[in-house]
Amino acid sequence: DDMEQARLVRWALAMAYDREALNEQLQAGLGWPTYIGFFSPKDPNWDDKFKVPYDPQKAKEFLAQAGFPNGFEVQIFGQSDTEIRSEIADAVGGYWQQIGLKVTVLHYPYAVFRPSIVSRSNVVPHINSCDDSRTPNPWDWPRALTFTSRTRGGFSCSVESPFIAETFAKVAGEPDPAKRLAMNLELLEYLHHQMLAAGTIAVPDLIVWNPKSIREWQMRPGRFCCFNSTHNIMPAR
């Protein structure tokens, strides 16, 4: 029963903020809403059934159903030294206050926070891309490693799920891409149902080059996506 109570709370929190407004107000509409960590809604395999609606009234109902009709106190870590995580945390915290929560947003650098996620002692929700969530990796690749015990001794995202760990191992050992994709779609169903990694917004990376100097530059999918594959640069003629 307490596991279901926690799931309802996670769903309430995930439904309580307006992702479209976050994207428009915080980055002038240059990004897009995200709903479930590790799975991009821009991918051809995405199904809109996994969208998380903005529904503060339903969020309040879920809180009441979970036994918190008057809300509760919660902290959010808004990392102050990376991208716009601090601003996103402030905005999400404001939305959560509107459904009755008493929210404190913590603003300090990642170096202060990191020991708690390495030691698996953190109990504070945080805005983070959790490694795999910041990549354009194909959907059949293993994912969500940082939501398992397999990264102990290093970075984590404050969740250790046996199901995710088992799925990661199965996908990593499966040579058939169609079967890998099917397994990862089951993982997406699980993450959506449990709402373990509620999305906020995607923060796009901007890479530009002078077309008079570079004619073409094919980049490979990668763990941190961005600037890579310099050996593929084709000079302009």
Coordinates of N, CA and C in Angstrom, one line a residue:
D1 N 0.8 -1.2 0.0 CA 0.0 0.0 0.0 C 0.9 1.3 0.0
D2 N 2.0 1.2 0.8 CA 2.8 2.5 0.8 C 3.5 2.7 -0.5
M3 N 3.8 1.6 -1.3 CA 4.4 1.8 -2.6 C 3.4 2.5 -3.6
E4 N 2.1 2.1 -3.5 CA 1.1 2.7 -4.3 C 0.9 4.2 -3.9
Q5 N 0.9 4.4 -2.6 CA 0.8 5.8 -2.1 C 1.9 6.6 -2.7
A6 N 3.2 6.1 -2.7 CA 4.3 6.9 -3.3 C 4.1 7.1 -4.7
R7 N 3.6 6.1 -5.5 CA 3.4 6.3 -6.9 C 2.3 7.4 -7.2
L8 N 1.3 7.5 -6.4 CA 0.3 8.5 -6.6 C 0.9 9.9 -6.3
V9 N 1.8 10.0 -5.3 CA 2.4 11.2 -5.0 C 3.3 11.7 -6.2
R10 N 4.1 10.7 -6.8 CA 4.9 11.0 -7.9 C 4.1 11.5 -9.1
W11 N 3.0 10.8 -9.3 CA 2.1 11.3 -10.4 C 1.5 12.6 -10.2
A12 N 1.2 12.9 -8.9 CA 0.6 14.2 -8.6 C 1.7 15.3 -8.9
L13 N 2.9 15.1 -8.5 CA 4.0 16.1 -8.7 C 4.2 16.2 -10.2
A14 N 4.2 15.1 -10.9 CA 4.5 15.2 -12.4 C 3.4 15.9 -13.2
M15 N 2.2 15.9 -12.7 CA 1.1 16.5 -13.4 C 0.9 18.0 -13.0
A16 N 1.6 18.5 -12.0 CA 1.4 19.8 -11.4 C 2.0 20.9 -12.1
Y17 N 2.9 20.7 -13.1 CA 3.6 21.8 -13.7 C 3.4 21.8 -15.2
D18 N 3.3 23.0 -15.8 CA 3.0 23.2 -17.2 C 4.3 23.2 -18.0
R19 N 4.6 22.1 -18.7 CA 5.9 21.9 -19.5 C 5.9 22.9 -20.6
E20 N 4.8 23.2 -21.3 CA 4.8 24.1 -22.4 C 5.2 25.5 -21.9
A21 N 4.6 25.9 -20.8 CA 4.9 27.2 -20.2 C 6.4 27.3 -19.8
L22 N 6.9 26.2 -19.2 CA 8.3 26.2 -18.8 C 9.2 26.4 -20.0
N23 N 8.9 25.7 -21.1 CA 9.7 25.9 -22.3 C 9.6 27.3 -22.9
E24 N 8.4 27.8 -22.9 CA 8.2 29.2 -23.5 C 8.9 30.3 -22.6
Q25 N 8.7 30.2 -21.3 CA 9.2 31.2 -20.4 C 10.6 31.1 -20.1
L26 N 11.2 29.9 -20.0 CA 12.6 29.8 -19.6 C 13.6 29.8 -20.7
Q27 N 13.1 29.3 -21.9 CA 14.0 29.3 -23.1 C 13.4 29.7 -24.4
A28 N 12.4 30.6 -24.3 CA 11.8 31.2 -25.5 C 11.3 30.2 -26.5
G29 N 10.9 29.1 -26.0 CA 10.3 28.1 -26.9 C 11.3 27.3 -27.7
L30 N 12.6 27.4 -27.4 CA 13.6 26.8 -28.2 C 13.8 25.3 -27.9
G31 N 13.3 24.8 -26.8 CA 13.3 23.4 -26.5 C 12.0 22.8 -26.7
W32 N 11.6 21.8 -25.9 CA 10.3 21.1 -26.0 C 10.0 20.4 -24.7
P33 N 8.8 20.1 -24.5 CA 8.4 19.4 -23.2 C 9.0 17.9 -23.3
T34 N 9.4 17.4 -22.1 CA 9.7 16.0 -22.0 C 8.8 15.4 -20.9
Y35 N 8.6 14.2 -21.0 CA 7.6 13.5 -20.1 C 8.2 12.4 -19.2
I36 N 9.0 11.6 -19.8 CA 9.6 10.5 -19.1 C 11.1 10.5 -19.4
G37 N 11.9 10.5 -18.4 CA 13.3 10.5 -18.5 C 13.8 9.3 -19.4
F38 N 14.9 9.5 -20.1 CA 15.6 8.5 -21.0 C 14.9 8.2 -22.3
F39 N 13.7 8.8 -22.5 CA 12.9 8.5 -23.8 C 12.5 9.9 -24.4
S40 N 13.0 10.2 -25.5 CA 12.7 11.5 -26.1 C 11.4 11.4 -26.9
P41 N 10.5 12.4 -26.7 CA 9.2 12.5 -27.5 C 9.5 12.8 -28.9
K42 N 10.7 13.2 -29.3 CA 11.1 13.5 -30.7 C 11.4 12.2 -31.5
D43 N 11.5 11.1 -30.8 CA 11.9 9.8 -31.5 C 10.7 9.3 -32.2
P44 N 10.9 8.6 -33.4 CA 9.8 8.1 -34.2 C 9.0 7.0 -33.4
N45 N 9.7 6.4 -32.4 CA 9.0 5.3 -31.6 C 8.1 5.9 -30.5
W46 N 8.1 7.2 -30.3 CA 7.3 7.7 -29.2 C 5.9 7.6 -29.5
D47 N 5.1 7.4 -28.4 CA 3.6 7.3 -28.5 C 3.1 8.3 -27.5
D48 N 2.2 9.1 -28.0 CA 1.6 10.2 -27.2 C 0.9 9.7 -25.9
K49 N 0.6 8.4 -25.9 CA 0.0 7.9 -24.7 C 0.9 8.1 -23.4
F50 N 2.2 8.3 -23.7 CA 3.1 8.5 -22.6 C 3.3 9.9 -22.1
K51 N 2.5 10.8 -22.8 CA 2.5 12.2 -22.3 C 2.0 12.3 -20.9
V52 N 2.5 13.3 -20.2 CA 2.0 13.6 -18.8 C 1.2 14.9 -18.9
P53 N -0.1 14.9 -18.7 CA -0.9 16.2 -18.9 C -0.6 17.1 -17.7
Y54 N -0.8 18.4 -18.0 CA -0.8 19.4 -17.0 C -2.2 19.5 -16.4
D55 N -2.3 19.0 -15.2 CA -3.7 18.9 -14.6 C -3.6 19.1 -13.1
P56 N -3.4 20.3 -12.6 CA -3.3 20.6 -11.2 C -4.4 20.1 -10.4
Q57 N -5.7 20.1 -10.9 CA -6.8 19.6 -10.1 C -6.7 18.1 -9.9
K58 N -6.3 17.3 -10.9 CA -6.1 15.9 -10.8 C -4.9 15.6 -9.8
A59 N -3.9 16.5 -9.9 CA -2.8 16.3 -9.0 C -3.2 16.5 -7.5
K60 N -4.1 17.4 -7.3 CA -4.6 17.6 -5.9 C -5.4 16.3 -5.5
E61 N -6.2 15.8 -6.4 CA -6.9 14.6 -6.1 C -6.0 13.4 -5.8
F62 N -4.9 13.3 -6.6 CA -4.0 12.2 -6.3 C -3.3 12.4 -4.9
L63 N -3.0 13.6 -4.6 CA -2.4 13.9 -3.2 C -3.4 13.5 -2.1
A64 N -4.7 13.9 -2.3 CA -5.7 13.5 -1.3 C -5.8 12.0 -1.2
Q65 N -5.8 11.4 -2.4 CA -6.0 9.9 -2.4 C -4.8 9.2 -1.7
A66 N -3.7 9.9 -1.8 CA -2.5 9.3 -1.2 C -2.4 9.6 0.3
G67 N -3.3 10.4 0.8 CA -3.3 10.8 2.2 C -2.7 12.1 2.6
F68 N -2.5 13.0 1.6 CA -1.9 14.3 1.8 C -2.8 15.4 1.2
P69 N -4.1 15.5 1.8 CA -5.0 16.5 1.2 C -4.5 18.0 1.4
N70 N -3.6 18.2 2.4 CA -3.1 19.5 2.7 C -1.6 19.6 2.3
G71 N -1.2 18.7 1.5 CA 0.2 18.8 1.0 C 1.2 18.3 2.0
F72 N 2.5 18.7 1.8 CA 3.5 18.3 2.7 C 4.7 19.2 2.4
E73 N 5.8 19.1 3.1 CA 7.0 19.9 2.9 C 7.9 19.1 2.0
V74 N 8.6 19.8 1.0 CA 9.5 19.1 0.1 C 10.6 20.1 -0.3
Q75 N 11.8 19.6 -0.5 CA 12.9 20.3 -1.0 C 13.2 19.9 -2.5
I76 N 13.7 20.8 -3.3 CA 14.2 20.5 -4.6 C 15.6 21.0 -4.7
F77 N 16.5 20.2 -5.3 CA 17.9 20.7 -5.5 C 17.9 21.3 -6.9
G78 N 18.2 22.6 -7.0 CA 18.3 23.3 -8.2 C 19.8 23.7 -8.5
Q79 N 20.5 22.8 -9.2 CA 21.9 23.0 -9.4 C 22.2 24.3 -10.0
S80 N 23.1 25.1 -9.3 CA 23.3 26.5 -9.7 C 24.4 26.7 -10.7
D81 N 25.1 25.6 -11.1 CA 26.3 25.8 -12.0 C 26.2 25.1 -13.3
T82 N 24.9 24.6 -13.7 CA 24.8 23.9 -15.0 C 23.5 24.4 -15.7
E83 N 23.6 24.8 -16.9 CA 22.5 25.1 -17.8 C 21.5 25.9 -17.0
I84 N 20.2 25.5 -17.1 CA 19.1 26.3 -16.4 C 18.4 25.4 -15.4
R85 N 19.1 24.5 -14.8 CA 18.5 23.6 -13.8 C 18.0 24.4 -12.6
S86 N 18.7 25.4 -12.2 CA 18.2 26.2 -11.1 C 16.9 26.9 -11.3
E87 N 16.8 27.5 -12.5 CA 15.6 28.2 -12.9 C 14.4 27.2 -13.1
I88 N 14.7 26.0 -13.6 CA 13.6 25.0 -13.8 C 13.1 24.6 -12.4
A89 N 14.1 24.4 -11.4 CA 13.7 24.0 -10.1 C 12.8 25.1 -9.4
D90 N 13.2 26.3 -9.6 CA 12.4 27.4 -9.1 C 11.0 27.4 -9.6
A91 N 10.9 27.2 -11.0 CA 9.6 27.2 -11.6 C 8.7 26.0 -11.2
V92 N 9.3 24.8 -11.2 CA 8.6 23.6 -10.7 C 8.1 23.8 -9.3
G93 N 9.0 24.3 -8.4 CA 8.6 24.6 -7.0 C 7.5 25.5 -6.9
G94 N 7.4 26.5 -7.8 CA 6.3 27.4 -7.7 C 5.0 26.7 -8.1
Y95 N 5.0 25.9 -9.1 CA 3.8 25.1 -9.5 C 3.4 24.2 -8.3
W96 N 4.4 23.5 -7.7 CA 4.0 22.6 -6.6 C 3.4 23.4 -5.4
Q97 N 3.8 24.6 -5.2 CA 3.2 25.4 -4.1 C 1.7 25.6 -4.4
Q98 N 1.4 25.7 -5.7 CA 0.0 26.0 -6.1 C -0.9 24.8 -5.8
I99 N -0.4 23.6 -5.6 CA -1.2 22.5 -5.2 C -1.1 22.2 -3.8
G100 N -0.5 23.1 -3.0 CA -0.5 23.0 -1.6 C 0.7 22.5 -0.9
L101 N 1.8 22.3 -1.7 CA 3.1 21.9 -1.0 C 3.8 23.1 -0.5
K102 N 4.6 22.8 0.5 CA 5.5 23.8 1.1 C 6.9 23.5 0.5
V103 N 7.4 24.3 -0.4 CA 8.6 24.0 -1.2 C 9.8 24.9 -0.8
T104 N 10.9 24.2 -0.7 CA 12.2 25.0 -0.5 C 13.1 24.5 -1.6
V105 N 13.6 25.5 -2.4 CA 14.5 25.1 -3.5 C 15.9 25.4 -3.0
L106 N 16.8 24.4 -3.2 CA 18.2 24.5 -2.7 C 19.1 24.9 -3.9
H107 N 19.8 26.0 -3.7 CA 20.7 26.5 -4.8 C 22.1 26.4 -4.4
Y108 N 22.8 25.4 -4.9 CA 24.3 25.3 -4.7 C 24.9 24.4 -5.8
P109 N 26.2 24.5 -5.9 CA 26.9 23.7 -7.0 C 26.8 22.2 -6.9
Y110 N 27.0 21.6 -8.0 CA 26.9 20.1 -8.1 C 27.9 19.5 -7.1
A111 N 29.1 20.1 -7.0 CA 30.1 19.5 -6.1 C 29.6 19.3 -4.7
V112 N 28.7 20.1 -4.2 CA 28.2 20.0 -2.9 C 27.2 18.9 -2.8
F113 N 26.5 18.6 -3.9 CA 25.4 17.6 -3.9 C 25.9 16.2 -4.2
R114 N 27.0 16.2 -5.0 CA 27.4 14.9 -5.5 C 27.7 13.8 -4.5
P115 N 28.3 14.1 -3.3 CA 28.6 13.0 -2.3 C 27.3 12.3 -1.9
S116 N 26.1 12.9 -1.9 CA 24.9 12.3 -1.5 C 24.4 11.3 -2.5
I117 N 24.7 11.6 -3.8 CA 24.2 10.6 -4.8 C 25.2 9.5 -5.1
V118 N 26.4 9.8 -4.8 CA 27.4 8.7 -4.9 C 27.2 7.7 -3.7
S119 N 27.0 8.2 -2.5 CA 26.8 7.4 -1.3 C 25.4 6.8 -1.3
R120 N 24.5 7.2 -2.2 CA 23.1 6.7 -2.2 C 22.3 7.1 -0.9
S121 N 22.7 8.3 -0.4 CA 22.0 8.8 0.8 C 21.0 10.0 0.5
N122 N 21.0 10.4 -0.8 CA 20.1 11.6 -1.1 C 18.7 11.2 -1.0
V123 N 17.9 12.2 -0.5 CA 16.4 12.0 -0.4 C 15.7 13.3 -1.0
V124 N 16.5 14.1 -1.7 CA 15.9 15.3 -2.3 C 15.7 15.2 -3.8
P125 N 14.5 15.5 -4.3 CA 14.2 15.5 -5.7 C 15.2 16.5 -6.4
H126 N 15.6 16.2 -7.6 CA 16.6 17.1 -8.2 C 16.3 17.1 -9.7
I127 N 16.6 18.3 -10.3 CA 16.6 18.5 -11.8 C 17.9 18.0 -12.4
N128 N 17.8 17.0 -13.2 CA 19.1 16.4 -13.7 C 18.7 15.6 -15.0
S129 N 19.7 15.6 -15.9 CA 19.5 14.9 -17.2 C 19.9 13.4 -17.0
C130 N 20.5 13.0 -15.9 CA 20.8 11.6 -15.6 C 21.5 10.9 -16.7
D131 N 22.5 11.5 -17.3 CA 23.3 10.9 -18.3 C 22.6 10.5 -19.6
D132 N 21.9 9.3 -19.5 CA 21.2 8.8 -20.7 C 20.2 9.7 -21.3
S133 N 19.6 10.5 -20.4 CA 18.5 11.4 -20.9 C 19.0 12.6 -21.7
R134 N 20.3 12.8 -21.8 CA 20.7 13.9 -22.6 C 21.3 13.5 -23.9
T135 N 21.0 12.3 -24.4 CA 21.6 11.8 -25.6 C 20.5 11.5 -26.7
P136 N 21.0 11.5 -28.0 CA 20.1 11.1 -29.1 C 20.3 9.6 -29.4
N137 N 20.7 8.8 -28.4 CA 21.0 7.4 -28.7 C 19.8 6.7 -29.3
P138 N 20.0 5.8 -30.1 CA 18.8 5.0 -30.6 C 18.1 4.3 -29.5
W139 N 16.8 4.1 -29.7 CA 15.9 3.6 -28.6 C 16.2 2.2 -28.3
D140 N 16.9 1.5 -29.1 CA 17.2 0.1 -28.8 C 18.5 -0.1 -28.0
W141 N 19.2 1.0 -27.7 CA 20.4 0.9 -26.9 C 20.0 0.7 -25.4
P142 N 20.9 0.1 -24.6 CA 20.6 0.0 -23.2 C 20.5 1.4 -22.6
R143 N 19.6 1.6 -21.6 CA 19.5 2.9 -21.0 C 19.0 2.8 -19.6
A144 N 19.1 4.0 -18.9 CA 18.7 4.2 -17.5 C 19.7 3.5 -16.6
L145 N 20.9 3.4 -16.9 CA 21.9 2.7 -16.0 C 22.0 3.4 -14.7
T146 N 21.9 4.8 -14.7 CA 22.0 5.5 -13.4 C 20.8 5.4 -12.5
F147 N 19.8 4.6 -13.0 CA 18.7 4.3 -12.1 C 18.8 2.9 -11.5
T148 N 20.0 2.4 -11.5 CA 20.3 1.0 -11.0 C 21.4 1.0 -10.0
S149 N 21.6 -0.1 -9.4 CA 22.8 -0.3 -8.5 C 24.1 -0.5 -9.2
R150 N 24.0 -0.6 -10.5 CA 25.2 -0.9 -11.3 C 26.3 0.2 -11.3
T151 N 25.8 1.4 -11.0 CA 26.8 2.5 -10.9 C 27.2 2.9 -9.5
R152 N 27.1 2.0 -8.6 CA 27.5 2.2 -7.2 C 29.0 2.5 -7.2
G153 N 29.4 3.5 -6.4 CA 30.8 4.0 -6.4 C 30.9 5.2 -7.3
G154 N 29.9 5.5 -8.0 CA 29.9 6.7 -8.9 C 28.5 7.4 -8.9
F155 N 28.3 8.1 -10.0 CA 27.0 8.9 -10.2 C 25.8 8.0 -10.2
S156 N 24.7 8.6 -9.6 CA 23.4 7.9 -9.6 C 22.4 9.0 -9.7
C157 N 21.1 8.6 -10.0 CA 20.0 9.6 -10.0 C 19.0 9.3 -8.9
S158 N 19.5 8.8 -7.8 CA 18.8 8.6 -6.5 C 17.7 7.6 -6.6
V159 N 17.8 6.7 -7.6 CA 16.8 5.6 -7.7 C 17.6 4.3 -8.0
E160 N 17.3 3.2 -7.4 CA 17.9 1.9 -7.8 C 16.7 0.9 -8.0
S161 N 16.4 0.6 -9.2 CA 15.3 -0.3 -9.5 C 15.8 -1.6 -10.1
P162 N 15.5 -2.7 -9.4 CA 15.9 -4.0 -9.9 C 15.3 -4.3 -11.4
F163 N 14.1 -3.8 -11.6 CA 13.6 -4.0 -13.0 C 14.4 -3.3 -14.0
I164 N 14.8 -2.1 -13.8 CA 15.6 -1.4 -14.7 C 17.0 -2.0 -14.9
A165 N 17.6 -2.5 -13.8 CA 18.9 -3.2 -13.9 C 18.8 -4.4 -14.7
E166 N 17.7 -5.2 -14.5 CA 17.5 -6.4 -15.3 C 17.3 -6.1 -16.7
T167 N 16.5 -5.1 -17.0 CA 16.2 -4.8 -18.4 C 17.5 -4.3 -19.1
F168 N 18.3 -3.5 -18.4 CA 19.6 -3.0 -19.0 C 20.4 -4.2 -19.4
A169 N 20.6 -5.2 -18.5 CA 21.4 -6.4 -18.8 C 20.8 -7.1 -20.0
K170 N 19.5 -7.3 -20.1 CA 18.9 -8.0 -21.2 C 19.2 -7.3 -22.5
V171 N 18.9 -6.0 -22.5 CA 19.1 -5.2 -23.7 C 20.6 -5.2 -24.2
A172 N 21.5 -5.1 -23.2 CA 22.9 -5.1 -23.5 C 23.4 -6.4 -24.1
G173 N 22.7 -7.5 -23.7 CA 23.1 -8.8 -24.2 C 22.3 -9.3 -25.4
E174 N 21.4 -8.6 -25.9 CA 20.5 -9.0 -27.0 C 21.1 -8.5 -28.4
P175 N 21.4 -9.4 -29.3 CA 21.9 -8.9 -30.6 C 20.9 -8.4 -31.6
D176 N 19.6 -8.8 -31.3 CA 18.5 -8.4 -32.3 C 18.0 -7.0 -31.9
P177 N 18.1 -6.0 -32.8 CA 17.7 -4.7 -32.4 C 16.2 -4.6 -32.2
A178 N 15.4 -5.4 -32.9 CA 13.9 -5.4 -32.7 C 13.6 -5.9 -31.3
K179 N 14.3 -6.9 -30.9 CA 14.0 -7.4 -29.5 C 14.5 -6.4 -28.5
R180 N 15.6 -5.7 -28.7 CA 16.1 -4.7 -27.8 C 15.0 -3.6 -27.7
L181 N 14.5 -3.2 -28.8 CA 13.5 -2.1 -28.8 C 12.3 -2.5 -28.0
A182 N 11.8 -3.7 -28.2 CA 10.6 -4.2 -27.5 C 10.9 -4.2 -26.0
M183 N 12.1 -4.6 -25.6 CA 12.4 -4.6 -24.1 C 12.4 -3.1 -23.6
N184 N 13.0 -2.2 -24.4 CA 13.0 -0.8 -23.9 C 11.6 -0.2 -23.9
L185 N 10.7 -0.6 -24.8 CA 9.4 -0.1 -24.7 C 8.7 -0.6 -23.5
E186 N 9.0 -1.8 -23.0 CA 8.5 -2.3 -21.7 C 9.1 -1.4 -20.6
L187 N 10.3 -1.0 -20.7 CA 10.9 -0.2 -19.7 C 10.2 1.2 -19.7
L188 N 9.9 1.7 -20.9 CA 9.1 3.0 -20.9 C 7.8 2.8 -20.3
E189 N 7.1 1.7 -20.5 CA 5.8 1.5 -19.8 C 6.0 1.5 -18.3
Y190 N 7.0 0.8 -17.8 CA 7.3 0.8 -16.4 C 7.6 2.2 -15.8
L191 N 8.5 2.9 -16.5 CA 8.8 4.3 -16.0 C 7.6 5.2 -16.0
H192 N 6.7 5.0 -17.0 CA 5.5 5.9 -17.1 C 4.6 5.5 -16.0
H193 N 4.3 4.2 -15.8 CA 3.4 3.8 -14.7 C 3.9 4.2 -13.3
Q194 N 5.2 4.0 -13.1 CA 5.7 4.3 -11.8 C 6.1 5.8 -11.6
M195 N 6.3 6.5 -12.7 CA 6.6 7.9 -12.8 C 7.9 8.1 -11.9
L196 N 8.9 7.3 -12.2 CA 10.2 7.5 -11.5 C 11.1 8.6 -12.0
A197 N 10.8 9.0 -13.3 CA 11.7 10.0 -13.9 C 10.9 11.0 -14.7
A198 N 10.1 11.8 -14.0 CA 9.2 12.7 -14.7 C 10.0 13.8 -15.4
G199 N 9.7 14.0 -16.6 CA 10.4 15.0 -17.4 C 10.0 16.4 -17.1
T200 N 10.8 17.4 -17.6 CA 10.4 18.8 -17.5 C 10.5 19.4 -18.9
I201 N 11.6 19.8 -19.3 CA 11.8 20.3 -20.7 C 13.2 19.9 -21.2
A202 N 13.3 19.8 -22.5 CA 14.6 19.6 -23.1 C 15.3 20.9 -23.4
V203 N 16.6 20.9 -23.0 CA 17.4 22.1 -23.3 C 18.3 21.8 -24.5
P204 N 18.1 22.3 -25.6 CA 18.8 22.0 -26.8 C 20.3 22.5 -26.8
D205 N 21.2 21.8 -27.4 CA 22.5 22.3 -27.6 C 22.6 23.0 -28.9
L206 N 23.3 24.1 -29.0 CA 23.5 24.8 -30.2 C 24.9 24.7 -30.7
I207 N 25.1 24.1 -31.9 CA 26.4 24.0 -32.5 C 26.3 24.6 -33.8
V208 N 27.2 25.6 -34.1 CA 27.2 26.2 -35.4 C 28.6 26.2 -36.0
W209 N 28.6 26.3 -37.3 CA 29.9 26.4 -38.0 C 29.8 27.2 -39.3
N210 N 30.9 27.7 -39.7 CA 30.9 28.5 -40.9 C 30.8 27.6 -42.2
P211 N 29.7 27.7 -42.9 CA 29.6 26.8 -44.1 C 30.6 27.1 -45.2
K212 N 31.3 28.3 -45.1 CA 32.4 28.6 -46.0 C 33.6 27.8 -45.7
S213 N 33.7 27.3 -44.5 CA 34.8 26.5 -44.0 C 34.5 25.0 -44.0
I214 N 33.3 24.7 -43.6 CA 32.9 23.3 -43.4 C 31.7 23.0 -44.3
R215 N 31.8 22.0 -45.1 CA 30.7 21.6 -46.1 C 29.8 20.7 -45.4
E216 N 30.3 19.7 -44.6 CA 29.4 18.7 -44.0 C 30.1 18.2 -42.7
W217 N 29.3 17.8 -41.8 CA 29.8 17.3 -40.5 C 28.8 16.3 -39.9
Q218 N 29.0 15.0 -40.2 CA 28.2 14.0 -39.7 C 28.6 13.6 -38.3
M219 N 27.8 13.8 -37.3 CA 28.1 13.4 -35.9 C 27.4 12.1 -35.5
R220 N 28.1 11.3 -34.7 CA 27.5 10.0 -34.3 C 26.7 10.3 -33.0
P221 N 25.7 9.4 -32.8 CA 25.0 9.5 -31.5 C 26.0 9.2 -30.4
G222 N 25.9 9.9 -29.2 CA 26.9 9.7 -28.2 C 26.3 9.9 -26.8
R223 N 27.0 9.5 -25.8 CA 26.5 9.6 -24.4 C 26.1 11.0 -24.0
F224 N 27.0 11.9 -24.4 CA 26.7 13.3 -24.1 C 26.4 14.1 -25.3
C225 N 26.1 13.5 -26.4 CA 25.5 14.0 -27.7 C 26.4 15.0 -28.4
C226 N 26.7 16.0 -27.9 CA 27.1 17.2 -28.5 C 28.3 17.2 -29.5
F227 N 29.3 17.9 -29.2 CA 30.5 18.1 -30.1 C 31.3 16.8 -30.2
N228 N 31.3 16.2 -31.4 CA 32.1 15.0 -31.6 C 32.3 14.7 -33.0
S229 N 33.0 13.6 -33.3 CA 33.2 13.1 -34.7 C 34.0 14.2 -35.5
T230 N 35.0 14.8 -35.0 CA 35.7 15.8 -35.7 C 36.4 15.2 -37.0
H231 N 36.7 13.9 -36.9 CA 37.3 13.2 -38.1 C 36.4 13.2 -39.3
N232 N 35.1 13.5 -39.1 CA 34.1 13.5 -40.2 C 33.9 14.9 -40.8
I233 N 34.6 15.8 -40.3 CA 34.5 17.2 -40.9 C 34.9 17.2 -42.4
M234 N 34.1 17.7 -43.2 CA 34.4 17.8 -44.7 C 34.6 19.2 -45.0
P235 N 35.8 19.6 -45.3 CA 36.1 21.0 -45.6 C 35.3 21.5 -46.8
A236 N 35.0 22.8 -46.8 CA 34.3 23.4 -48.0 C 35.3 23.5 -49.1
R237 N 34.8 23.4 -50.3 CA 35.8 23.5 -51.4 C 35.5 24.9 -52.2

